[in-house]
CSV table of C-alpha atoms (C1' of nucleotides) in Angstrom, one decimal:
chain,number,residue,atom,x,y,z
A,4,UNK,CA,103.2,81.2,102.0
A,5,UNK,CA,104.5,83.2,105.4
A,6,UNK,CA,103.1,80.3,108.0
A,7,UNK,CA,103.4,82.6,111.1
A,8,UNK,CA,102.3,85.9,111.2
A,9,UNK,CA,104.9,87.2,109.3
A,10,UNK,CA,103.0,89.2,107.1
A,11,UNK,CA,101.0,90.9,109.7
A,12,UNK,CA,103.9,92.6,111.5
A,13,UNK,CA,105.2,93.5,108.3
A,14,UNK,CA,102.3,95.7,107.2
A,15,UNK,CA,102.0,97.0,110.8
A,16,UNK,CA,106.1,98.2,110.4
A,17,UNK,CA,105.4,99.8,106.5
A,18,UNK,CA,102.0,101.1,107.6
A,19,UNK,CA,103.8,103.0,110.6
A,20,UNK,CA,105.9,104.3,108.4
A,21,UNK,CA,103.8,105.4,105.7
A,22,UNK,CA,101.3,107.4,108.7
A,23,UNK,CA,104.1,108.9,110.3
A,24,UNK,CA,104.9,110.6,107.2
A,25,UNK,CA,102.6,110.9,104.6
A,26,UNK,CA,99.8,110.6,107.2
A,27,UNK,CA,96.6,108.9,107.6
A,28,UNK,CA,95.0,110.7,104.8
A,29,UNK,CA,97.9,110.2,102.4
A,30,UNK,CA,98.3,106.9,102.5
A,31,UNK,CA,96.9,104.2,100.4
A,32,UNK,CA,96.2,101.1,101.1
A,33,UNK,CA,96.9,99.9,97.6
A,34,UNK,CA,100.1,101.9,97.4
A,35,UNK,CA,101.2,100.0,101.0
A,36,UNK,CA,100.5,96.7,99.6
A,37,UNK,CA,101.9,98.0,96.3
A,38,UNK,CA,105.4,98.5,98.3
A,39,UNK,CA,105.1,95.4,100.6
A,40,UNK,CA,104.5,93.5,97.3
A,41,UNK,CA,101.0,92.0,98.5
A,42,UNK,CA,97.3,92.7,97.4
A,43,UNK,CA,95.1,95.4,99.6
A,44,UNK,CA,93.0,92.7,100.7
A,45,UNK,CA,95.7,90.6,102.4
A,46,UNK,CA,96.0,94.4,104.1
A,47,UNK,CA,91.9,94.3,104.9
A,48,UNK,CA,91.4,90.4,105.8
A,49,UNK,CA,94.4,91.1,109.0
A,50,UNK,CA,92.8,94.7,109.5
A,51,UNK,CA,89.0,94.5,108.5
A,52,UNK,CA,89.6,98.3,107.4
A,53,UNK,CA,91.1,101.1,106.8
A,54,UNK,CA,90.9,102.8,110.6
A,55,UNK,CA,91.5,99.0,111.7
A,56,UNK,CA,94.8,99.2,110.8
A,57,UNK,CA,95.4,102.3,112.2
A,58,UNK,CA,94.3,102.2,115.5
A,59,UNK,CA,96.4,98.5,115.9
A,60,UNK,CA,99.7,100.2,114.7
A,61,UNK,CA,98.5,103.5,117.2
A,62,UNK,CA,97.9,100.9,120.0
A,63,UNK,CA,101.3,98.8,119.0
A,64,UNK,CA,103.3,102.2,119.3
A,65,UNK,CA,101.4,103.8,122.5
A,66,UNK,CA,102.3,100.1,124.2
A,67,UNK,CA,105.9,100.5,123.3
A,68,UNK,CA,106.4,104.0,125.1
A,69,UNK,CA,104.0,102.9,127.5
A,70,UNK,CA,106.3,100.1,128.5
A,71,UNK,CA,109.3,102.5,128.4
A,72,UNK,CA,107.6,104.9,130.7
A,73,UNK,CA,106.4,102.2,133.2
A,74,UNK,CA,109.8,100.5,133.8
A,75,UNK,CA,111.0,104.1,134.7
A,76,UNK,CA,108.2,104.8,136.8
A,77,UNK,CA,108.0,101.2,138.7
A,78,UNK,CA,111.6,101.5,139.8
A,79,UNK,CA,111.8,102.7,143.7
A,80,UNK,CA,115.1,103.5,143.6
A,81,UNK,CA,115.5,106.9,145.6
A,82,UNK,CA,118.9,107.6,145.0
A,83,UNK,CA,118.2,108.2,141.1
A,84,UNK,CA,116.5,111.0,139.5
A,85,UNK,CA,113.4,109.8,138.4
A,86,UNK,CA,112.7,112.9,136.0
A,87,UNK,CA,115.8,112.4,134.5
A,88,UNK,CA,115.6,109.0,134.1
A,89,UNK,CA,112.3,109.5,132.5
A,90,UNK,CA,113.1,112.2,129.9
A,91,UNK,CA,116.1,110.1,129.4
A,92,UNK,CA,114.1,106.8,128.6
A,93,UNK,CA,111.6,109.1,126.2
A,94,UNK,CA,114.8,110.3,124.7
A,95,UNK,CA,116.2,106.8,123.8
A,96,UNK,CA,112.6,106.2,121.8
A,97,UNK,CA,112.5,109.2,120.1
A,98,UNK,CA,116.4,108.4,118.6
A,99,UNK,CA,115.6,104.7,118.0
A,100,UNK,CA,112.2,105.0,116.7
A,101,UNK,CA,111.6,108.2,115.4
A,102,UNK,CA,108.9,107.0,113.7
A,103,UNK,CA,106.9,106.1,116.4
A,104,UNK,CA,106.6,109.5,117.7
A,105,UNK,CA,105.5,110.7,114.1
A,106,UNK,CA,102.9,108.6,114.6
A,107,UNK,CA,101.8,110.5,117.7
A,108,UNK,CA,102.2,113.7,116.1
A,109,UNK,CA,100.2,112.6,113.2
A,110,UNK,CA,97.4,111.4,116.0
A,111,UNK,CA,97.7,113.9,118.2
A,112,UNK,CA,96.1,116.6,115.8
A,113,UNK,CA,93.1,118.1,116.0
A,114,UNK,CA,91.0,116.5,113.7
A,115,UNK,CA,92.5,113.1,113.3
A,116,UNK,CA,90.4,110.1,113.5
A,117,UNK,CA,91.9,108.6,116.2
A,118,UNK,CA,92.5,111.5,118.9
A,119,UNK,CA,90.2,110.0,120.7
A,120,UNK,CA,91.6,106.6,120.9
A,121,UNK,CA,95.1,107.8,121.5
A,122,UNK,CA,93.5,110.1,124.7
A,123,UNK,CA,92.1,106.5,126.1
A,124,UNK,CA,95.0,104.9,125.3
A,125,UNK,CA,97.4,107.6,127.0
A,126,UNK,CA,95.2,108.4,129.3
A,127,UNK,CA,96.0,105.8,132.0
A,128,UNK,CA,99.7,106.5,132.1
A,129,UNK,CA,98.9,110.5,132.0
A,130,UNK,CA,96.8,110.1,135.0
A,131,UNK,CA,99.3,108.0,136.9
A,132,UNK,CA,101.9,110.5,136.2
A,133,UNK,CA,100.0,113.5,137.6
A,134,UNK,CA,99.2,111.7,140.4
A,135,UNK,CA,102.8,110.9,141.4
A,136,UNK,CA,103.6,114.6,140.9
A,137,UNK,CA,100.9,115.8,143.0
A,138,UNK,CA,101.6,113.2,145.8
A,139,UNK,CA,105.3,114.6,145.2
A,140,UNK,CA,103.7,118.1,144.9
A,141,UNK,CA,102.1,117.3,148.8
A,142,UNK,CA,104.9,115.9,150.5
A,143,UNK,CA,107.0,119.4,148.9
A,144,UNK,CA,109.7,117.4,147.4
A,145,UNK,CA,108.1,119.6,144.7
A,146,UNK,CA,106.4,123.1,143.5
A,147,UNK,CA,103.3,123.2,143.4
A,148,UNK,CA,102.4,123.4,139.8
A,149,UNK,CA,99.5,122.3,137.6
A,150,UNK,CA,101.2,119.2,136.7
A,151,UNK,CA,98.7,118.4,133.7
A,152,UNK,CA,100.2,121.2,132.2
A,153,UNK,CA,103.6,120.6,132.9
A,154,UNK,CA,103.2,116.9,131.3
A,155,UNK,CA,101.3,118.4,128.4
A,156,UNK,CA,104.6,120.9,127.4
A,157,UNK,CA,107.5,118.2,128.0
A,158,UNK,CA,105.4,115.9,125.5
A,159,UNK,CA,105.1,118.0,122.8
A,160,UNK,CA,108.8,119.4,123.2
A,161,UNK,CA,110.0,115.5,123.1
A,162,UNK,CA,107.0,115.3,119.6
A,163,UNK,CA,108.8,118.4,118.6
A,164,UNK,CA,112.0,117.0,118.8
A,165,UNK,CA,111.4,114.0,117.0
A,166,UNK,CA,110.1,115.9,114.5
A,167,UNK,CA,112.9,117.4,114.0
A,168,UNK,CA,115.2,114.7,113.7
A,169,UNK,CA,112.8,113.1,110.8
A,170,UNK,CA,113.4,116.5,109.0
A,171,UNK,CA,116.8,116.5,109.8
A,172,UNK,CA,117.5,113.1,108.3
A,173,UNK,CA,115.3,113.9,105.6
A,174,UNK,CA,117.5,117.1,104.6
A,175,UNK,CA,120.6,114.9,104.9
A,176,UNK,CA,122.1,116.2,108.1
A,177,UNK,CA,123.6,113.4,109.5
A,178,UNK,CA,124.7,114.5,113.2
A,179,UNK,CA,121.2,114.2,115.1
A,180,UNK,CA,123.1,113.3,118.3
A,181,UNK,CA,124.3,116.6,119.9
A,182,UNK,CA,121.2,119.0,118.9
A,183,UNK,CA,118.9,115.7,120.6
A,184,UNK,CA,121.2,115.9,123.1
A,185,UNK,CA,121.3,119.6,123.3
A,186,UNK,CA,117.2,119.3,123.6
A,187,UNK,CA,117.3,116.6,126.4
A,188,UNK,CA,119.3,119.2,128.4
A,189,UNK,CA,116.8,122.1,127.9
A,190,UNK,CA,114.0,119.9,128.8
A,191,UNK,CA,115.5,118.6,131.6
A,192,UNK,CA,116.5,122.2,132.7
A,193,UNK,CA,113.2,123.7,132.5
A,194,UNK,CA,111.4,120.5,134.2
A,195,UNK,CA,114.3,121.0,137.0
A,196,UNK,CA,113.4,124.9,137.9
A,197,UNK,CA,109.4,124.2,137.1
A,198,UNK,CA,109.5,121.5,139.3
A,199,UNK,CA,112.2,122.3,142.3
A,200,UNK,CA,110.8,123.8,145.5
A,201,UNK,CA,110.8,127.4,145.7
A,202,UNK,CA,113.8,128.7,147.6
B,5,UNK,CA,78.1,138.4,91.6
B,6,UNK,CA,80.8,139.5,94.3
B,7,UNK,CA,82.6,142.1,92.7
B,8,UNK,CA,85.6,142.5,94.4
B,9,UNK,CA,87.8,139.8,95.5
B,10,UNK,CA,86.0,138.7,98.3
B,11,UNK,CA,85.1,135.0,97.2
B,12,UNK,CA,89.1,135.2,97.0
B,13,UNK,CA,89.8,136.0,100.5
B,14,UNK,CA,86.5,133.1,102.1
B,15,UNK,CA,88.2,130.4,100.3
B,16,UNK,CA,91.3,131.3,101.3
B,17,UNK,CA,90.8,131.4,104.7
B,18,UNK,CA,88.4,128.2,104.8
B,19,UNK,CA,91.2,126.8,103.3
B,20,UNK,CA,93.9,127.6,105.6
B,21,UNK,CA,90.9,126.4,108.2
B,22,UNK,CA,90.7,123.1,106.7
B,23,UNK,CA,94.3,122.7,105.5
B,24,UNK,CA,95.5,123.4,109.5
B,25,UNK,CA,93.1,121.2,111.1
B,26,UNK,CA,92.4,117.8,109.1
B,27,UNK,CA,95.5,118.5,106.7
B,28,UNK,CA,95.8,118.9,102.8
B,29,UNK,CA,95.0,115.1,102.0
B,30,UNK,CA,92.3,115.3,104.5
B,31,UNK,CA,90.8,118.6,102.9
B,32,UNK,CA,88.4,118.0,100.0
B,33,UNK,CA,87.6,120.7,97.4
B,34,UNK,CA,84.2,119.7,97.0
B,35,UNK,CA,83.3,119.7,101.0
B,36,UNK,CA,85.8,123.1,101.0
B,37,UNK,CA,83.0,124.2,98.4
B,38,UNK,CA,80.0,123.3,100.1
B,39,UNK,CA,80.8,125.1,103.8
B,40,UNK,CA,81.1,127.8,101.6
B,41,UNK,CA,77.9,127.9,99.6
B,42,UNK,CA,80.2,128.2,96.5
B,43,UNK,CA,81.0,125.6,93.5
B,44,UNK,CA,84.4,123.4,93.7
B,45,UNK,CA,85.2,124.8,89.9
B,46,UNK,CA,84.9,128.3,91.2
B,47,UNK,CA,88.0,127.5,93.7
B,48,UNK,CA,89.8,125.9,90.7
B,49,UNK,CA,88.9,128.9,88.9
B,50,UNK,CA,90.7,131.2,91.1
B,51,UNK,CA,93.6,129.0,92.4
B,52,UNK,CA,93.9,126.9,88.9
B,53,UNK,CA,94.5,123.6,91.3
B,54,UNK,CA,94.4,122.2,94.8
B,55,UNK,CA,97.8,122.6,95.0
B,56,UNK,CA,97.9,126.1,93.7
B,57,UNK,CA,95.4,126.7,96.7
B,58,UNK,CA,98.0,125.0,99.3
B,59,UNK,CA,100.8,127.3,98.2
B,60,UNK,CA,98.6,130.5,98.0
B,61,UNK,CA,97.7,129.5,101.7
B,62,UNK,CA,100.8,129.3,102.4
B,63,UNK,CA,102.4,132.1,101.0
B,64,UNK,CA,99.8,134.4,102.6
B,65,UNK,CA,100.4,132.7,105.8
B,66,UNK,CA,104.6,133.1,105.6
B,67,UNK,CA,103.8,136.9,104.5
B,68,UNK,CA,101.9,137.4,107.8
B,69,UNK,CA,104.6,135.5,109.6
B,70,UNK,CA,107.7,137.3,108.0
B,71,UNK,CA,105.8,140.8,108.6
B,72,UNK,CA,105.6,140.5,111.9
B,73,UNK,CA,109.3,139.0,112.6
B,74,UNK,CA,110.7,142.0,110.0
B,75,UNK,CA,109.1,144.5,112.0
B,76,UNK,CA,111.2,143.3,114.9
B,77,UNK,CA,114.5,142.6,113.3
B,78,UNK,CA,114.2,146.0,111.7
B,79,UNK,CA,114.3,148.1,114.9
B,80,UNK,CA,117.7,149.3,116.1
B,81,UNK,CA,116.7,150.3,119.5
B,82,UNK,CA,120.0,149.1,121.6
B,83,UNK,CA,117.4,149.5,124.9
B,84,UNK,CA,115.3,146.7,124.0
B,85,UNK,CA,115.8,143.0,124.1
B,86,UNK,CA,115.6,142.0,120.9
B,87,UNK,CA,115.3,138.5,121.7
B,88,UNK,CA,112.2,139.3,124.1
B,89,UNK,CA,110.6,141.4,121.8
B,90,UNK,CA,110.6,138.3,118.5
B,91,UNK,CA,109.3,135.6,121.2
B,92,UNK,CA,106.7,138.1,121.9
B,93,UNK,CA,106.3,138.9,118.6
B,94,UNK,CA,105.5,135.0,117.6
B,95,UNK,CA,103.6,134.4,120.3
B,96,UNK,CA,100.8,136.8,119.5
B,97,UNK,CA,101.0,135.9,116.1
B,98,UNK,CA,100.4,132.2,117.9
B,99,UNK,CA,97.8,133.0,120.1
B,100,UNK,CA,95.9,135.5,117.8
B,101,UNK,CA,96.0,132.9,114.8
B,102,UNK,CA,96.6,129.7,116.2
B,103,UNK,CA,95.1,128.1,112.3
B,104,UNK,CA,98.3,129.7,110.9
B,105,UNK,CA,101.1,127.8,113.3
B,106,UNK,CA,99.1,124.8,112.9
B,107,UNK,CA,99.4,125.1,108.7
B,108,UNK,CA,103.3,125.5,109.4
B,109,UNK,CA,103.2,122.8,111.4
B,110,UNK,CA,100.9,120.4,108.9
B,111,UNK,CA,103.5,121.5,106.1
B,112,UNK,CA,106.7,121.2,107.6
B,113,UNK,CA,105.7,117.6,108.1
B,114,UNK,CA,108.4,115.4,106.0
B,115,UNK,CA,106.6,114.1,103.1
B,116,UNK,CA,104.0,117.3,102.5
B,117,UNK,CA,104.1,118.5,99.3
B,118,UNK,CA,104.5,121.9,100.1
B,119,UNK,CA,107.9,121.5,102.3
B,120,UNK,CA,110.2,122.7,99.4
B,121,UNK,CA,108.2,125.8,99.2
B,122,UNK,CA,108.1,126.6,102.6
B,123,UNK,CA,111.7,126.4,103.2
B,124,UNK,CA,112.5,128.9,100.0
B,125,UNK,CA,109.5,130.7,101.6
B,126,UNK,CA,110.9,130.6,104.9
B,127,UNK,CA,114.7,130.5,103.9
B,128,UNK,CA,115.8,134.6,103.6
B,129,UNK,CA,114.2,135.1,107.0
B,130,UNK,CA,116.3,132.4,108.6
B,131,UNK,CA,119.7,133.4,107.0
B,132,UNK,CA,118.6,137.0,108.1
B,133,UNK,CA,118.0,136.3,111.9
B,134,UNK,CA,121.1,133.3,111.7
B,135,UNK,CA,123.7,136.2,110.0
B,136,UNK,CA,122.4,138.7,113.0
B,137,UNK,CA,123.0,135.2,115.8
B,138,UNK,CA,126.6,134.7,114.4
B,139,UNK,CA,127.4,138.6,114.5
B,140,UNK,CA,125.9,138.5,117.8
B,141,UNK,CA,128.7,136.2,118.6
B,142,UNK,CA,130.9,137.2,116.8
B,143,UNK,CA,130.7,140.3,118.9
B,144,UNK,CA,131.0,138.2,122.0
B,145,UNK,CA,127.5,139.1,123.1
B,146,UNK,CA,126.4,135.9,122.3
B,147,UNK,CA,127.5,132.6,123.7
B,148,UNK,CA,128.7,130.9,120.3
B,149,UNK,CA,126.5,127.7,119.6
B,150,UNK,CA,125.3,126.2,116.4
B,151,UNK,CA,122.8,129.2,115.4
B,152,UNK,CA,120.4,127.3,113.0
B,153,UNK,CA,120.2,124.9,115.7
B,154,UNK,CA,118.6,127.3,118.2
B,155,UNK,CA,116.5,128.7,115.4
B,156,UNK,CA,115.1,125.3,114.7
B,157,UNK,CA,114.3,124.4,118.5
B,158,UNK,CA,112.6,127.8,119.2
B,159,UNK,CA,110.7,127.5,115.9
B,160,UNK,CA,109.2,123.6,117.0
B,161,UNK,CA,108.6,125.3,120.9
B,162,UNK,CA,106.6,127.5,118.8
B,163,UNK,CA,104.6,125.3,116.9
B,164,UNK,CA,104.0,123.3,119.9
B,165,UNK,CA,102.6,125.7,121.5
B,166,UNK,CA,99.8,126.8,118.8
B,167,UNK,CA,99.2,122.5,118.6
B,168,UNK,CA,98.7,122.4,122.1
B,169,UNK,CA,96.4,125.7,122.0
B,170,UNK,CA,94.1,123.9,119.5
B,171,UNK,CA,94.0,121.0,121.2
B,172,UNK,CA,93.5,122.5,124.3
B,173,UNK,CA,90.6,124.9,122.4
B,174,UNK,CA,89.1,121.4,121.0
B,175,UNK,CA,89.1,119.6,124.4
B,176,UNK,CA,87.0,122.5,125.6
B,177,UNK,CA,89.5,124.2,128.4
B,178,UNK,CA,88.9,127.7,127.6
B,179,UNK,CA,91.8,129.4,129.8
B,180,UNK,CA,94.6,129.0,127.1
B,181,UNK,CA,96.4,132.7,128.1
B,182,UNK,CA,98.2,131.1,131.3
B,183,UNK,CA,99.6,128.3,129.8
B,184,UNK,CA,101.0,129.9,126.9
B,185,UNK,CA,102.8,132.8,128.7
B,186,UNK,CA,104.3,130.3,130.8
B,187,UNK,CA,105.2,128.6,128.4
B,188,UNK,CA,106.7,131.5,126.6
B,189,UNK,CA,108.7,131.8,129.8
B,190,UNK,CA,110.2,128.7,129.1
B,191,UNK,CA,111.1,129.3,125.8
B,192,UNK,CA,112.5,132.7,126.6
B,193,UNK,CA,114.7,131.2,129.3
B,194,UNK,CA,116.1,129.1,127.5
B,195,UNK,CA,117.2,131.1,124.7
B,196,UNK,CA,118.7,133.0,127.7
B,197,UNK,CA,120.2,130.6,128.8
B,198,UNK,CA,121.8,129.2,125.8
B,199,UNK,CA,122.9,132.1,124.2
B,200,UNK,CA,124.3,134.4,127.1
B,201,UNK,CA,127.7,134.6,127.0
B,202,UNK,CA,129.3,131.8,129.9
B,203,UNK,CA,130.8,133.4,132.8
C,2,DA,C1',73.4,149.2,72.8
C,3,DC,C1',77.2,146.3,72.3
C,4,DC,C1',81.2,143.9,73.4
C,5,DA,C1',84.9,141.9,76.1
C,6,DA,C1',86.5,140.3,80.3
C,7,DG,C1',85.7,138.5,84.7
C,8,DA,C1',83.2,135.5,87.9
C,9,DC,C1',80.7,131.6,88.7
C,10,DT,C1',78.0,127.6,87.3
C,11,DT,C1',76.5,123.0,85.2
C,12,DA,C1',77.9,118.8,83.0
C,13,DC,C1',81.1,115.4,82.7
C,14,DC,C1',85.2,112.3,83.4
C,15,DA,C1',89.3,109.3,84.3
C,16,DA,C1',91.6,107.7,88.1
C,17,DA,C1',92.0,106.3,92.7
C,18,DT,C1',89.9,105.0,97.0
C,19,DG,C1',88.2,101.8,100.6
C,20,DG,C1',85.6,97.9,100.7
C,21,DT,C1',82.7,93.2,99.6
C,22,DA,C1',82.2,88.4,97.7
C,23,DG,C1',84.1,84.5,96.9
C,24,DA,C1',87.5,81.5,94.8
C,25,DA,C1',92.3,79.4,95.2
C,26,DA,C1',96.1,78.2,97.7
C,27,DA,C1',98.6,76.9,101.8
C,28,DA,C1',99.1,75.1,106.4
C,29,DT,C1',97.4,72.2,109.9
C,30,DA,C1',95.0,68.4,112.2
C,31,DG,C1',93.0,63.8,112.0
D,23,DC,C1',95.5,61.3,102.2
D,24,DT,C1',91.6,64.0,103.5
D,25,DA,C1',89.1,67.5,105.9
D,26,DT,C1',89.3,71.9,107.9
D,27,DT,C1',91.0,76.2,108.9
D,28,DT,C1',93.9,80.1,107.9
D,29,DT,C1',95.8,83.0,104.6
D,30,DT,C1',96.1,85.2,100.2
D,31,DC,C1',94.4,86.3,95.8
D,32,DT,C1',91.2,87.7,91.6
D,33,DA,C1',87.2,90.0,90.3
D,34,DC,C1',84.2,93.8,91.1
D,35,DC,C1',81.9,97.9,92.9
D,36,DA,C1',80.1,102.4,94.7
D,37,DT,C1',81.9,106.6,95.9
D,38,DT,C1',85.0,110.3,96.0
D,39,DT,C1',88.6,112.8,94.1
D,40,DG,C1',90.9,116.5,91.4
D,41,DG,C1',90.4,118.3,87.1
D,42,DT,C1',88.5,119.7,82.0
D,43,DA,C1',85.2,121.9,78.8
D,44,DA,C1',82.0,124.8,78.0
D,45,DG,C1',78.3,127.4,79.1
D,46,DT,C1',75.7,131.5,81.7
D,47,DC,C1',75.5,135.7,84.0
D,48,DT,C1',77.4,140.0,85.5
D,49,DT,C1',80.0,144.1,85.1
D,50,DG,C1',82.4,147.9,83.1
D,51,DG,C1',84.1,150.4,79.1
D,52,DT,C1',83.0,152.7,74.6
DNA sequence: ACCAAGACTTACCAAATGGTAGAAAAATAG
DNA sequence: CTATTTTTCTACCATTTGGTAAGTCTTGGT
């Protein structure tokens, strides 16, 4: 029927969707083949289970952001603002793919099957982060912080506000632009006078 | 057997234990049952079904919430920050039960089946603290801004925070008092700095 | 002592769930 | 066209799930 792997990237999309809001737990496979008019087994025979399929639409998602992030942190360009050009790129995900961060919410709890593959996954990028703070931290182009924790609130503000767009758009409020925006500006603040050098 | 309503009050708050952590598809009656020493018909006996559990759950939790803002909004004293003292306020509800953030958090989710009740639950409150923003403003001591819109980011800052404390409990760092009053700095600038009257 | 109401249990069930085995179709290679 | 491999489907299955029916046991009132 579908000669490329048509089908596969289908499921992966619907199955993003149904984790990111239903949840792990609330979604059937039946139901997702129901929807993607296919049998559960065509499901299995890409995914070989359940969890399978999860952790290739986790690793498909974390990949995305990762590549966002990286591009941002790559460049060497010292007359932009890196932070801001990194909560910026986050920002642009978190509109276009709201989703994808419901994901991470979803992942991120306590509890979930996968936490521990997402802390792998992330954990590479997290790591790399700090270390550029703390080199950053050294030469005092910045305040000397604990810069784990200073990643660990700006993610789950940016979760939080993707969060709230899906229940925005869910409640039928249509203008999601100037409260994100609003956000992006509070998060960039309080990175700003966390991060500058003490006077 | 138990007399009083004690077998009430375990299952309630295993409930709200496993509700908060794996999530109400996640939560099975019989396992709720067994940590409890107790028979799955005896929960169904006093909460009729699983989702008669959820919403008793959540009602109890809301009650504890709404308590605890009330007592705030009631007070009249013109010497105290009001705004200080309801960031306070939540935060020790957050920090002394984390579980109970982390149910608001696991219901607010788009797609839970409790999310209509929680926003009747949760709707008077709101309109309450929103009608006291716009008089605020309308009294010029408040910068004039969408008021349901700071309400919202405050509330996901929030429930953030009590996420990140049960992660941060889960991973095993046991020094979760510095991180959250920073972070409650954060949170209590920028409601400062968003709702101050501009210069 | 008796009874009624409350509290908790055993027995059971229909539906849904994730998963296995293997056939049928479709695409591809020779 | 045929052989082979990839993809999808039909047929089942064991387990788990939330829930019903009806019993037992306890407690408190009269």
């Amino acid at each position: 029927m579908a000669p490329r792997g048509e089908t596969k990237e289908r499921i992966l999309a619907k199955a993003l969707e149904s984790f990111s809001t239903v949840g792990y737990d609330g979604t059937s496979l039946d139901d997702l083949a129901e929807s993607l008019g296919i049998r559960k087994q065509t499901i299995l025979y890409h995914f070989v289970s359940k969890r399978g399929l999860l952790n290739a639409v986790l690793d498909e998602s974390v990949k995305i952001l990762t590549e966002s992030l990286e591009e941002v942190l790559a460049s060497n360009d010292p007359h932009r603002d890196r932070i801001e050009d990194l909560v910026r790129s986050v920002f642009r995900v978190a509109l276009e793919q709201p989703l994808l961060l419901g994901l991470l919410r979803e992942v991120s709890r306590p509890g979930s099957p996968a936490a521990p593959r997402l802390k792998n996954q992330m954990g590479p990028l997290m790591e790399r982060a700090i270390s550029w703070m703390e080199g950053e931290m050294e030469a005092g182009r910045m305040r000397k912080t604990d810069a784990q924790l200073v990643l660990l609130s700006a993610y789950s503000t940016v979760v939080g506000l993707a969060t709230e767009i899906e229940i925005l758009r869910t409640a039928g409020v249509e203008r999601v632009l100037r409260p994100s925006a609003q956000r992006r500006q509070e998060l960039l603040h309080f990175l700003r006078t966390s991060l500058t050098p003490a006077e």
